[in-house]
Amino acid sequence: MDEARLVSRLAELTGLLSPAEGTPPEALDRARRLLAEALLNSQSEPMVDPSSSSPVTTNIDTLPQQTVDDLRRIVHDAIPAQRDRSLRIFRRTWPLLATHIPQSEPAWASGWTLESSIGPFESAEGDLVWFDIRRTATPVLLIDSQTERPLISLPQAALPDSPVNVGVTILDIPAGSIWLAASLFDSNSPAGSFAGLR
């Protein structure tokens, strides 16, 4: 994504937002930086609920010059910076997290632990907006030694950094999801599919 397109996209998502009461002013800058990073990473998951009414179309020419300068500075800093490819972000327009409300939690994030939320911000229409941050994690697969099929997928943080003593069978599994091979529960499940626990 080129610099002009990135500035334009940030303007669409945040140009008419301002920190709501109780939200620190620097929170909007942080949200914009994370959005720029996710956009540069080509986040494939939608950042806004496609079924909701779109935010007011924001043309960069109609924004205050200070806002345009802020967006350009953020983009200028973001393009050469090292990026975290695990970042996923969603522009939430519902005050509570609820899996059955698309403006609250997108289908792609169902069952996915929220790392943090930034906001609320107030839109030009007076609505409240939050940016929800999630990150992907590289899983560790435990494999059946006889069939060589994956049985369990654990967060990488669940395993110790150094070798363990023989006979140690206790793992401290952090908060998050554990995924088990679906075939353990249903022999008709598709090959390579997993069932999650929350």
Short mmCIF file of N, CA and C in Angstrom, two decimals, residues 12-76:
data_model
loop_
_atom_site.label_atom_id
_atom_site.label_comp_id
_atom_site.label_asym_id
_atom_site.label_seq_id
_atom_site.Cartn_x
_atom_site.Cartn_y
_atom_site.Cartn_z
N GLU A 12 -10.24 7.70 6.43
CA GLU A 12 -11.58 7.07 6.40
C GLU A 12 -11.93 6.46 7.75
N LEU A 13 -10.96 5.79 8.38
CA LEU A 13 -11.22 5.06 9.62
C LEU A 13 -11.18 5.93 10.87
N THR A 14 -10.39 7.02 10.83
CA THR A 14 -10.17 7.79 12.07
C THR A 14 -10.23 9.31 11.90
N GLY A 15 -10.34 9.81 10.69
CA GLY A 15 -10.21 11.25 10.44
C GLY A 15 -11.17 12.12 11.23
N LEU A 16 -12.39 11.63 11.45
CA LEU A 16 -13.40 12.44 12.14
C LEU A 16 -13.62 11.98 13.58
N LEU A 17 -12.67 11.23 14.12
CA LEU A 17 -12.78 10.77 15.51
C LEU A 17 -12.05 11.73 16.45
N SER A 18 -12.56 11.81 17.66
CA SER A 18 -11.87 12.56 18.72
C SER A 18 -12.02 11.75 20.00
N PRO A 19 -11.05 11.85 20.91
CA PRO A 19 -11.16 11.09 22.16
C PRO A 19 -12.42 11.47 22.93
N ALA A 20 -13.18 10.47 23.34
CA ALA A 20 -14.38 10.71 24.17
C ALA A 20 -13.93 11.07 25.58
N GLU A 21 -14.86 11.53 26.38
CA GLU A 21 -14.55 11.90 27.76
C GLU A 21 -13.92 10.71 28.48
N GLY A 22 -12.79 10.96 29.12
CA GLY A 22 -12.08 9.91 29.86
C GLY A 22 -11.03 9.18 29.05
N THR A 23 -10.99 9.38 27.74
CA THR A 23 -9.99 8.74 26.88
C THR A 23 -8.82 9.70 26.73
N PRO A 24 -7.60 9.26 27.03
CA PRO A 24 -6.45 10.16 26.90
C PRO A 24 -6.23 10.58 25.44
N PRO A 25 -5.79 11.82 25.21
CA PRO A 25 -5.60 12.31 23.84
C PRO A 25 -4.64 11.46 23.01
N GLU A 26 -3.62 10.88 23.65
CA GLU A 26 -2.63 10.09 22.90
C GLU A 26 -3.18 8.75 22.43
N ALA A 27 -4.35 8.36 22.91
CA ALA A 27 -4.95 7.08 22.50
C ALA A 27 -5.28 7.07 21.01
N LEU A 28 -5.71 8.20 20.46
CA LEU A 28 -6.04 8.25 19.04
C LEU A 28 -4.78 8.06 18.19
N ASP A 29 -3.69 8.65 18.62
CA ASP A 29 -2.42 8.46 17.91
C ASP A 29 -2.01 6.99 17.94
N ARG A 30 -2.16 6.35 19.08
CA ARG A 30 -1.81 4.92 19.21
C ARG A 30 -2.69 4.06 18.29
N ALA A 31 -4.00 4.34 18.29
CA ALA A 31 -4.91 3.59 17.42
C ALA A 31 -4.53 3.76 15.96
N ARG A 32 -4.20 4.97 15.57
CA ARG A 32 -3.82 5.23 14.17
C ARG A 32 -2.53 4.50 13.81
N ARG A 33 -1.58 4.47 14.72
CA ARG A 33 -0.32 3.77 14.44
C ARG A 33 -0.55 2.26 14.28
N LEU A 34 -1.39 1.70 15.13
CA LEU A 34 -1.69 0.27 15.01
C LEU A 34 -2.48 -0.03 13.73
N LEU A 35 -3.41 0.84 13.37
CA LEU A 35 -4.14 0.68 12.11
C LEU A 35 -3.19 0.73 10.92
N ALA A 36 -2.27 1.69 10.93
CA ALA A 36 -1.30 1.80 9.84
C ALA A 36 -0.48 0.51 9.73
N GLU A 37 -0.06 -0.01 10.87
CA GLU A 37 0.72 -1.25 10.88
C GLU A 37 -0.09 -2.41 10.30
N ALA A 38 -1.34 -2.55 10.73
CA ALA A 38 -2.20 -3.63 10.23
C ALA A 38 -2.47 -3.47 8.73
N LEU A 39 -2.69 -2.25 8.28
CA LEU A 39 -2.92 -2.01 6.85
C LEU A 39 -1.67 -2.33 6.03
N LEU A 40 -0.51 -1.95 6.53
CA LEU A 40 0.74 -2.27 5.83
C LEU A 40 1.00 -3.77 5.81
N ASN A 41 0.51 -4.47 6.82
CA ASN A 41 0.63 -5.93 6.86
C ASN A 41 -0.38 -6.60 5.93
N SER A 42 -1.26 -5.82 5.31
CA SER A 42 -2.34 -6.33 4.45
C SER A 42 -3.26 -7.26 5.22
N GLN A 43 -3.69 -6.81 6.41
CA GLN A 43 -4.63 -7.61 7.21
C GLN A 43 -5.77 -8.06 6.32
N SER A 44 -5.99 -9.37 6.25
CA SER A 44 -7.03 -9.90 5.37
C SER A 44 -8.42 -9.85 6.01
N GLU A 45 -8.48 -9.86 7.33
CA GLU A 45 -9.77 -9.81 8.03
C GLU A 45 -10.33 -8.39 7.95
N PRO A 46 -11.65 -8.25 7.74
CA PRO A 46 -12.24 -6.90 7.66
C PRO A 46 -12.01 -6.12 8.96
N MET A 47 -11.67 -4.83 8.81
CA MET A 47 -11.45 -3.97 9.98
C MET A 47 -12.73 -3.33 10.48
N VAL A 48 -13.77 -3.35 9.66
CA VAL A 48 -15.07 -2.80 10.05
C VAL A 48 -16.14 -3.83 9.71
N ASP A 49 -17.26 -3.72 10.38
CA ASP A 49 -18.38 -4.63 10.10
C ASP A 49 -18.97 -4.27 8.74
N PRO A 50 -18.89 -5.18 7.75
CA PRO A 50 -19.39 -4.85 6.41
C PRO A 50 -20.90 -4.65 6.36
N SER A 51 -21.64 -5.18 7.33
CA SER A 51 -23.10 -5.05 7.29
C SER A 51 -23.60 -3.76 7.94
N SER A 52 -22.73 -3.08 8.68
CA SER A 52 -23.19 -1.85 9.34
C SER A 52 -23.13 -0.69 8.38
N SER A 53 -23.84 0.37 8.73
CA SER A 53 -23.78 1.56 7.88
C SER A 53 -22.37 2.10 7.96
N SER A 54 -21.84 2.50 6.80
CA SER A 54 -20.46 2.96 6.77
C SER A 54 -20.32 4.27 7.51
N PRO A 55 -19.12 4.49 8.06
CA PRO A 55 -18.90 5.79 8.68
C PRO A 55 -18.99 6.87 7.60
N VAL A 56 -19.15 8.11 8.02
CA VAL A 56 -19.22 9.21 7.08
C VAL A 56 -17.97 9.17 6.21
N THR A 57 -18.16 9.27 4.89
CA THR A 57 -17.01 9.24 3.98
C THR A 57 -16.15 10.46 4.27
N THR A 58 -14.89 10.21 4.51
CA THR A 58 -13.98 11.29 4.89
C THR A 58 -13.01 11.54 3.75
N ASN A 59 -13.11 12.70 3.16
CA ASN A 59 -12.16 13.12 2.14
C ASN A 59 -11.05 13.87 2.85
N ILE A 60 -9.83 13.51 2.55
CA ILE A 60 -8.70 14.12 3.25
C ILE A 60 -8.68 15.64 3.08
N ASP A 61 -9.24 16.14 1.96
CA ASP A 61 -9.26 17.58 1.71
C ASP A 61 -10.20 18.33 2.65
N THR A 62 -11.12 17.61 3.30
CA THR A 62 -12.07 18.27 4.20
C THR A 62 -11.63 18.22 5.66
N LEU A 63 -10.54 17.53 5.94
CA LEU A 63 -10.06 17.42 7.33
C LEU A 63 -9.23 18.64 7.71
N PRO A 64 -9.18 18.97 9.00
CA PRO A 64 -8.30 20.05 9.44
C PRO A 64 -6.84 19.72 9.09
N GLN A 65 -6.07 20.74 8.76
CA GLN A 65 -4.68 20.53 8.34
C GLN A 65 -3.87 19.79 9.41
N GLN A 66 -4.13 20.07 10.68
CA GLN A 66 -3.41 19.40 11.77
C GLN A 66 -3.66 17.89 11.72
N THR A 67 -4.90 17.47 11.46
CA THR A 67 -5.23 16.04 11.36
C THR A 67 -4.50 15.41 10.19
N VAL A 68 -4.50 16.09 9.04
CA VAL A 68 -3.80 15.58 7.85
C VAL A 68 -2.31 15.44 8.14
N ASP A 69 -1.73 16.45 8.78
CA ASP A 69 -0.31 16.40 9.13
C ASP A 69 -0.02 15.23 10.08
N ASP A 70 -0.90 15.02 11.06
CA ASP A 70 -0.74 13.90 12.00
C ASP A 70 -0.78 12.56 11.26
N LEU A 71 -1.74 12.41 10.35
CA LEU A 71 -1.86 11.15 9.60
C LEU A 71 -0.62 10.92 8.73
N ARG A 72 -0.14 11.96 8.07
CA ARG A 72 1.05 11.83 7.22
C ARG A 72 2.28 11.48 8.05
N ARG A 73 2.40 12.07 9.24
CA ARG A 73 3.54 11.76 10.12
C ARG A 73 3.50 10.30 10.55
N ILE A 74 2.31 9.82 10.92
CA ILE A 74 2.15 8.43 11.35
C ILE A 74 2.53 7.48 10.21
N VAL A 75 2.04 7.77 9.01
CA VAL A 75 2.35 6.93 7.84
C VAL A 75 3.84 6.98 7.52
N HIS A 76 4.41 8.18 7.57
CA HIS A 76 5.85 8.33 7.30
C HIS A 76 6.68 7.49 8.27
#
